[in-house]
mmCIF file of C-alpha atoms in Angstrom:
data_model
loop_
_atom_site.group_PDB
_atom_site.id
_atom_site.type_symbol
_atom_site.label_atom_id
_atom_site.label_comp_id
_atom_site.label_asym_id
_atom_site.label_seq_id
_atom_site.Cartn_x
_atom_site.Cartn_y
_atom_site.Cartn_z
ATOM 1 C CA MET A 25 311.349 13.288 93.045
ATOM 2 C CA SER A 26 309.290 15.686 95.173
ATOM 3 C CA GLU A 27 307.418 14.569 98.312
ATOM 4 C CA LYS A 28 304.100 15.026 96.486
ATOM 5 C CA GLU A 29 305.273 12.853 93.574
ATOM 6 C CA VAL A 30 306.476 10.158 95.990
ATOM 7 C CA ILE A 31 303.125 10.100 97.823
ATOM 8 C CA ASN A 32 301.152 10.032 94.567
ATOM 9 C CA ASP A 33 303.355 7.180 93.346
ATOM 10 C CA LEU A 34 302.693 5.306 96.591
ATOM 11 C CA VAL A 35 298.919 5.721 96.320
ATOM 12 C CA GLU A 36 298.836 4.809 92.606
ATOM 13 C CA GLU A 37 300.850 1.642 93.213
ATOM 14 C CA ASP A 38 298.498 0.687 96.036
ATOM 15 C CA ASN A 39 295.526 1.160 93.720
ATOM 16 C CA GLU A 40 297.193 -1.116 91.143
ATOM 17 C CA HIS A 41 297.928 -3.668 93.878
ATOM 18 C CA ASN A 42 294.241 -3.875 94.791
ATOM 19 C CA ASN A 43 291.739 -5.818 92.724
ATOM 20 C CA ALA A 44 290.397 -3.371 90.140
ATOM 21 C CA ASN A 45 286.889 -4.863 90.561
ATOM 22 C CA TYR A 46 286.885 -4.483 94.337
ATOM 23 C CA GLN A 47 284.409 -1.938 95.633
ATOM 24 C CA PRO A 48 284.578 -1.137 99.361
ATOM 25 C CA PRO A 49 281.256 -1.421 101.176
ATOM 26 C CA PRO A 50 279.342 1.844 101.511
ATOM 27 C CA GLU A 51 280.247 3.747 104.640
ATOM 28 C CA LYS A 52 277.596 3.324 107.332
ATOM 29 C CA SER A 53 277.114 5.011 110.673
ATOM 30 C CA ILE A 54 277.071 2.967 113.865
ATOM 31 C CA GLU A 55 273.326 3.638 114.109
ATOM 32 C CA GLU A 56 272.754 2.165 110.620
ATOM 33 C CA ILE A 57 274.846 -0.904 111.432
ATOM 34 C CA MET A 58 272.961 -1.539 114.671
ATOM 35 C CA ALA A 59 269.558 -1.047 112.989
ATOM 36 C CA ALA A 60 270.267 -3.637 110.282
ATOM 37 C CA ASP A 61 269.417 -7.348 110.749
ATOM 38 C CA GLN A 62 267.595 -6.830 114.045
ATOM 39 C CA GLU A 63 265.766 -10.150 113.599
ATOM 40 C CA ASP A 64 269.056 -12.086 113.743
ATOM 41 C CA GLU A 65 269.660 -12.436 117.495
ATOM 42 C CA SER A 66 273.186 -13.859 117.259
ATOM 43 C CA LEU A 67 274.296 -11.151 114.801
ATOM 44 C CA ARG A 68 272.772 -8.437 117.003
ATOM 45 C CA LYS A 69 274.666 -9.736 120.061
ATOM 46 C CA TYR A 70 277.879 -9.970 118.036
ATOM 47 C CA LYS A 71 277.550 -6.334 116.931
ATOM 48 C CA GLU A 72 276.818 -5.224 120.491
ATOM 49 C CA ALA A 73 279.941 -7.018 121.756
ATOM 50 C CA LEU A 74 282.063 -5.597 118.929
ATOM 51 C CA LEU A 75 280.894 -2.014 119.211
ATOM 52 C CA GLY A 76 280.549 -1.785 123.002
ATOM 53 C CA ASP A 77 279.941 1.788 124.181
ATOM 54 C CA ALA A 78 280.195 3.122 120.626
ATOM 55 C CA GLN A 79 276.605 2.113 119.934
ATOM 56 C CA SER A 80 275.164 4.402 122.605
ATOM 57 C CA GLU A 81 277.469 7.431 122.434
ATOM 58 C CA LYS A 82 279.938 9.191 120.174
ATOM 59 C CA ILE A 83 283.318 7.890 121.258
ATOM 60 C CA LEU A 84 285.937 10.636 121.272
ATOM 61 C CA TYR A 85 289.613 10.109 121.928
ATOM 62 C CA ASP A 86 290.391 13.787 121.335
ATOM 63 C CA ALA A 87 287.351 16.052 120.885
ATOM 64 C CA SER A 88 289.547 18.855 119.512
ATOM 65 C CA ASP A 89 290.729 16.657 116.622
ATOM 66 C CA PRO A 90 288.204 16.313 113.757
ATOM 67 C CA ARG A 91 289.840 13.185 112.279
ATOM 68 C CA LYS A 92 288.353 9.697 112.575
ATOM 69 C CA VAL A 93 291.811 8.098 112.832
ATOM 70 C CA ILE A 94 294.629 9.707 114.816
ATOM 71 C CA VAL A 95 297.980 7.995 114.227
ATOM 72 C CA LYS A 96 300.129 8.396 117.344
ATOM 73 C CA LYS A 97 303.401 6.544 116.841
ATOM 74 C CA LEU A 98 305.390 4.016 114.852
ATOM 75 C CA VAL A 99 307.498 1.614 116.901
ATOM 76 C CA LEU A 100 310.336 -0.652 115.741
ATOM 77 C CA LEU A 101 310.218 -3.939 117.686
ATOM 78 C CA VAL A 102 313.373 -6.057 117.857
ATOM 79 C CA ALA A 103 313.835 -8.991 120.251
ATOM 80 C CA ASP A 104 316.083 -8.264 123.257
ATOM 81 C CA ARG A 105 316.278 -4.535 122.487
ATOM 82 C CA ASP A 106 314.426 -1.476 123.722
ATOM 83 C CA ASP A 107 311.686 -0.282 121.384
ATOM 84 C CA THR A 108 312.584 2.553 119.014
ATOM 85 C CA GLU A 109 309.740 5.019 118.513
ATOM 86 C CA LEU A 110 308.732 7.704 116.038
ATOM 87 C CA ASP A 111 306.309 10.166 117.599
ATOM 88 C CA LEU A 112 303.690 10.927 114.932
ATOM 89 C CA SER A 113 301.609 13.285 117.058
ATOM 90 C CA GLY A 114 303.869 16.325 116.636
ATOM 91 C CA ASP A 115 305.678 17.986 113.745
ATOM 92 C CA ILE A 116 306.158 15.067 111.337
ATOM 93 C CA SER A 117 308.327 17.173 108.985
ATOM 94 C CA LYS A 118 311.225 16.697 111.450
ATOM 95 C CA LEU A 119 311.096 12.894 111.359
ATOM 96 C CA LYS A 120 313.494 12.559 108.395
ATOM 97 C CA LYS A 121 316.293 13.872 110.611
ATOM 98 C CA ASN A 122 315.696 11.192 113.269
ATOM 99 C CA VAL A 123 317.421 8.171 111.695
ATOM 100 C CA PHE A 124 316.708 4.676 113.044
ATOM 101 C CA VAL A 125 319.796 2.459 113.180
ATOM 102 C CA ILE A 126 319.085 -1.157 112.244
ATOM 103 C CA LYS A 127 321.591 -3.975 112.473
ATOM 104 C CA GLU A 128 321.850 -5.864 109.192
ATOM 105 C CA GLY A 129 320.022 -9.185 108.953
ATOM 106 C CA ILE A 130 317.917 -8.757 112.112
ATOM 107 C CA GLN A 131 314.250 -9.655 112.260
ATOM 108 C CA TYR A 132 311.906 -6.886 113.298
ATOM 109 C CA LYS A 133 308.260 -5.921 113.454
ATOM 110 C CA ILE A 134 306.604 -2.526 113.179
ATOM 111 C CA ARG A 135 303.836 -1.514 115.569
ATOM 112 C CA ILE A 136 301.525 1.371 114.759
ATOM 113 C CA ASP A 137 299.573 2.968 117.607
ATOM 114 C CA PHE A 138 296.423 4.839 116.614
ATOM 115 C CA ALA A 139 293.076 6.011 117.945
ATOM 116 C CA VAL A 140 289.726 5.635 116.173
ATOM 117 C CA GLN A 141 286.951 8.030 117.113
ATOM 118 C CA ARG A 142 283.438 9.064 116.091
ATOM 119 C CA GLU A 143 282.715 6.282 113.563
ATOM 120 C CA ILE A 144 283.900 2.824 112.517
ATOM 121 C CA VAL A 145 286.788 2.933 110.063
ATOM 122 C CA HIS A 146 286.824 0.260 107.337
ATOM 123 C CA GLY A 147 289.805 -1.445 105.743
ATOM 124 C CA LEU A 148 292.703 0.395 107.329
ATOM 125 C CA LYS A 149 295.972 -0.151 105.459
ATOM 126 C CA TYR A 150 299.595 0.633 106.214
ATOM 127 C CA ILE A 151 301.717 1.214 103.112
ATOM 128 C CA GLN A 152 305.461 1.714 103.280
ATOM 129 C CA LYS A 153 307.771 2.390 100.347
ATOM 130 C CA THR A 154 311.535 2.376 100.861
ATOM 131 C CA TYR A 155 314.058 4.285 98.741
ATOM 132 C CA ARG A 156 317.819 4.308 98.518
ATOM 133 C CA MET A 157 319.407 7.306 96.811
ATOM 134 C CA GLY A 158 316.004 8.151 95.361
ATOM 135 C CA VAL A 159 315.447 4.706 93.815
ATOM 136 C CA PRO A 160 312.573 2.530 95.137
ATOM 137 C CA VAL A 161 313.945 -0.706 96.627
ATOM 138 C CA ASP A 162 311.048 -2.160 98.637
ATOM 139 C CA LYS A 163 307.313 -1.814 99.201
ATOM 140 C CA MET A 164 305.145 -3.181 102.006
ATOM 141 C CA THR A 165 301.346 -3.133 102.136
ATOM 142 C CA GLN A 166 299.736 -4.399 105.333
ATOM 143 C CA MET A 167 295.980 -4.828 105.723
ATOM 144 C CA VAL A 168 295.330 -3.510 109.223
ATOM 145 C CA GLY A 169 291.562 -4.139 109.302
ATOM 146 C CA SER A 170 288.361 -2.403 110.400
ATOM 147 C CA TYR A 171 288.086 -0.835 113.838
ATOM 148 C CA PRO A 172 285.297 0.610 116.001
ATOM 149 C CA PRO A 173 285.856 3.873 117.858
ATOM 150 C CA LYS A 174 287.387 3.509 121.334
ATOM 151 C CA LYS A 175 288.613 5.867 124.006
ATOM 152 C CA GLU A 176 291.836 3.841 124.221
ATOM 153 C CA ILE A 177 294.778 3.608 121.835
ATOM 154 C CA GLN A 178 294.588 0.599 119.496
ATOM 155 C CA ASN A 179 297.512 -0.879 117.622
ATOM 156 C CA TYR A 180 298.573 -3.079 114.751
ATOM 157 C CA ILE A 181 301.792 -5.117 114.574
ATOM 158 C CA THR A 182 303.202 -6.242 111.235
ATOM 159 C CA PRO A 183 304.523 -9.766 110.691
ATOM 160 C CA PHE A 184 308.290 -10.220 111.012
ATOM 161 C CA GLU A 185 310.438 -8.562 108.356
ATOM 162 C CA GLU A 186 314.138 -9.207 107.832
ATOM 163 C CA ALA A 187 316.571 -6.352 107.327
ATOM 164 C CA PRO A 188 318.905 -6.750 104.333
ATOM 165 C CA SER A 189 322.469 -7.795 105.091
ATOM 166 C CA GLY A 190 325.880 -7.566 103.490
ATOM 167 C CA LEU A 191 328.181 -4.727 102.507
ATOM 168 C CA MET A 192 325.978 -3.581 99.626
ATOM 169 C CA ALA A 193 322.916 -3.349 101.881
ATOM 170 C CA ARG A 194 324.528 -1.039 104.415
ATOM 171 C CA GLY A 195 323.655 2.623 104.188
ATOM 172 C CA THR A 196 320.836 5.100 104.646
ATOM 173 C CA TYR A 197 317.305 4.546 103.357
ATOM 174 C CA SER A 198 314.380 6.942 103.173
ATOM 175 C CA VAL A 199 310.836 5.718 103.753
ATOM 176 C CA VAL A 200 307.441 7.117 102.820
ATOM 177 C CA SER A 201 304.625 5.742 104.992
ATOM 178 C CA LEU A 202 300.892 6.099 104.470
ATOM 179 C CA PHE A 203 298.012 5.111 106.743
ATOM 180 C CA THR A 204 294.903 4.921 104.577
ATOM 181 C CA ASP A 205 291.661 2.945 104.237
ATOM 182 C CA ASP A 206 289.266 1.363 101.724
ATOM 183 C CA ASP A 207 287.738 4.768 100.993
ATOM 184 C CA LYS A 208 291.199 6.162 100.158
ATOM 185 C CA ASN A 209 291.172 8.555 103.116
ATOM 186 C CA GLU A 210 294.761 9.533 103.931
ATOM 187 C CA HIS A 211 294.792 9.478 107.717
ATOM 188 C CA LEU A 212 298.511 10.240 107.884
ATOM 189 C CA LYS A 213 301.459 10.255 105.510
ATOM 190 C CA TRP A 214 305.001 10.856 106.645
ATOM 191 C CA GLU A 215 308.651 10.403 105.720
ATOM 192 C CA TRP A 216 311.341 8.922 107.912
ATOM 193 C CA SER A 217 314.785 7.329 107.564
ATOM 194 C CA PHE A 218 316.807 4.377 108.769
ATOM 195 C CA GLU A 219 320.390 3.291 108.404
ATOM 196 C CA ILE A 220 321.517 -0.313 108.104
ATOM 197 C CA LYS A 221 324.813 -0.926 109.853
ATOM 198 C CA LYS A 222 326.989 -3.934 110.543
ATOM 199 C CA ASP A 223 326.154 -3.547 114.233
ATOM 200 C CA TRP A 224 323.904 -1.390 116.409
ATOM 201 C CA GLN A 225 326.575 1.218 117.198
#
């Protein structure tokens, strides 16, 4: 299966996973959001607190990058171990060669660091599909949420996942990850690999 076929499969499955009747809200600029419901004082104050500086200026994390969402890194979080990171800001085609080692049966979380700039992004989602020898074995879809633009890096941490265990679970897995949103914008898609071993060595 080619990379394009894998990504298309990932997106199609996500579309099937979502409610077919669900329509994301129309995309609105920060100015439109602030102009609406001006008579509701509590809602106006809530929006001001939520949007902060974004309501008075275009917030740019990296002015040279035209994207609204810039995905910086994926981090594997395991208790009592140093974080393992995938740098997503460089050449992502090399990531498949950098294999994470995961001890069987451990509990872990994934943290995604990203920047939002220019406009609010609605309904961010992280989708991850795992393959072994070309056969899909697992799929994760995490609703990340909606975020205003900020000059700082923001992040999302998944709930705990448990790595498979046992002799049959050990081996190398390939993963296709996609960071998307309600409007089906593909902010970043990448492939990476991990290997489940009996121990960390």
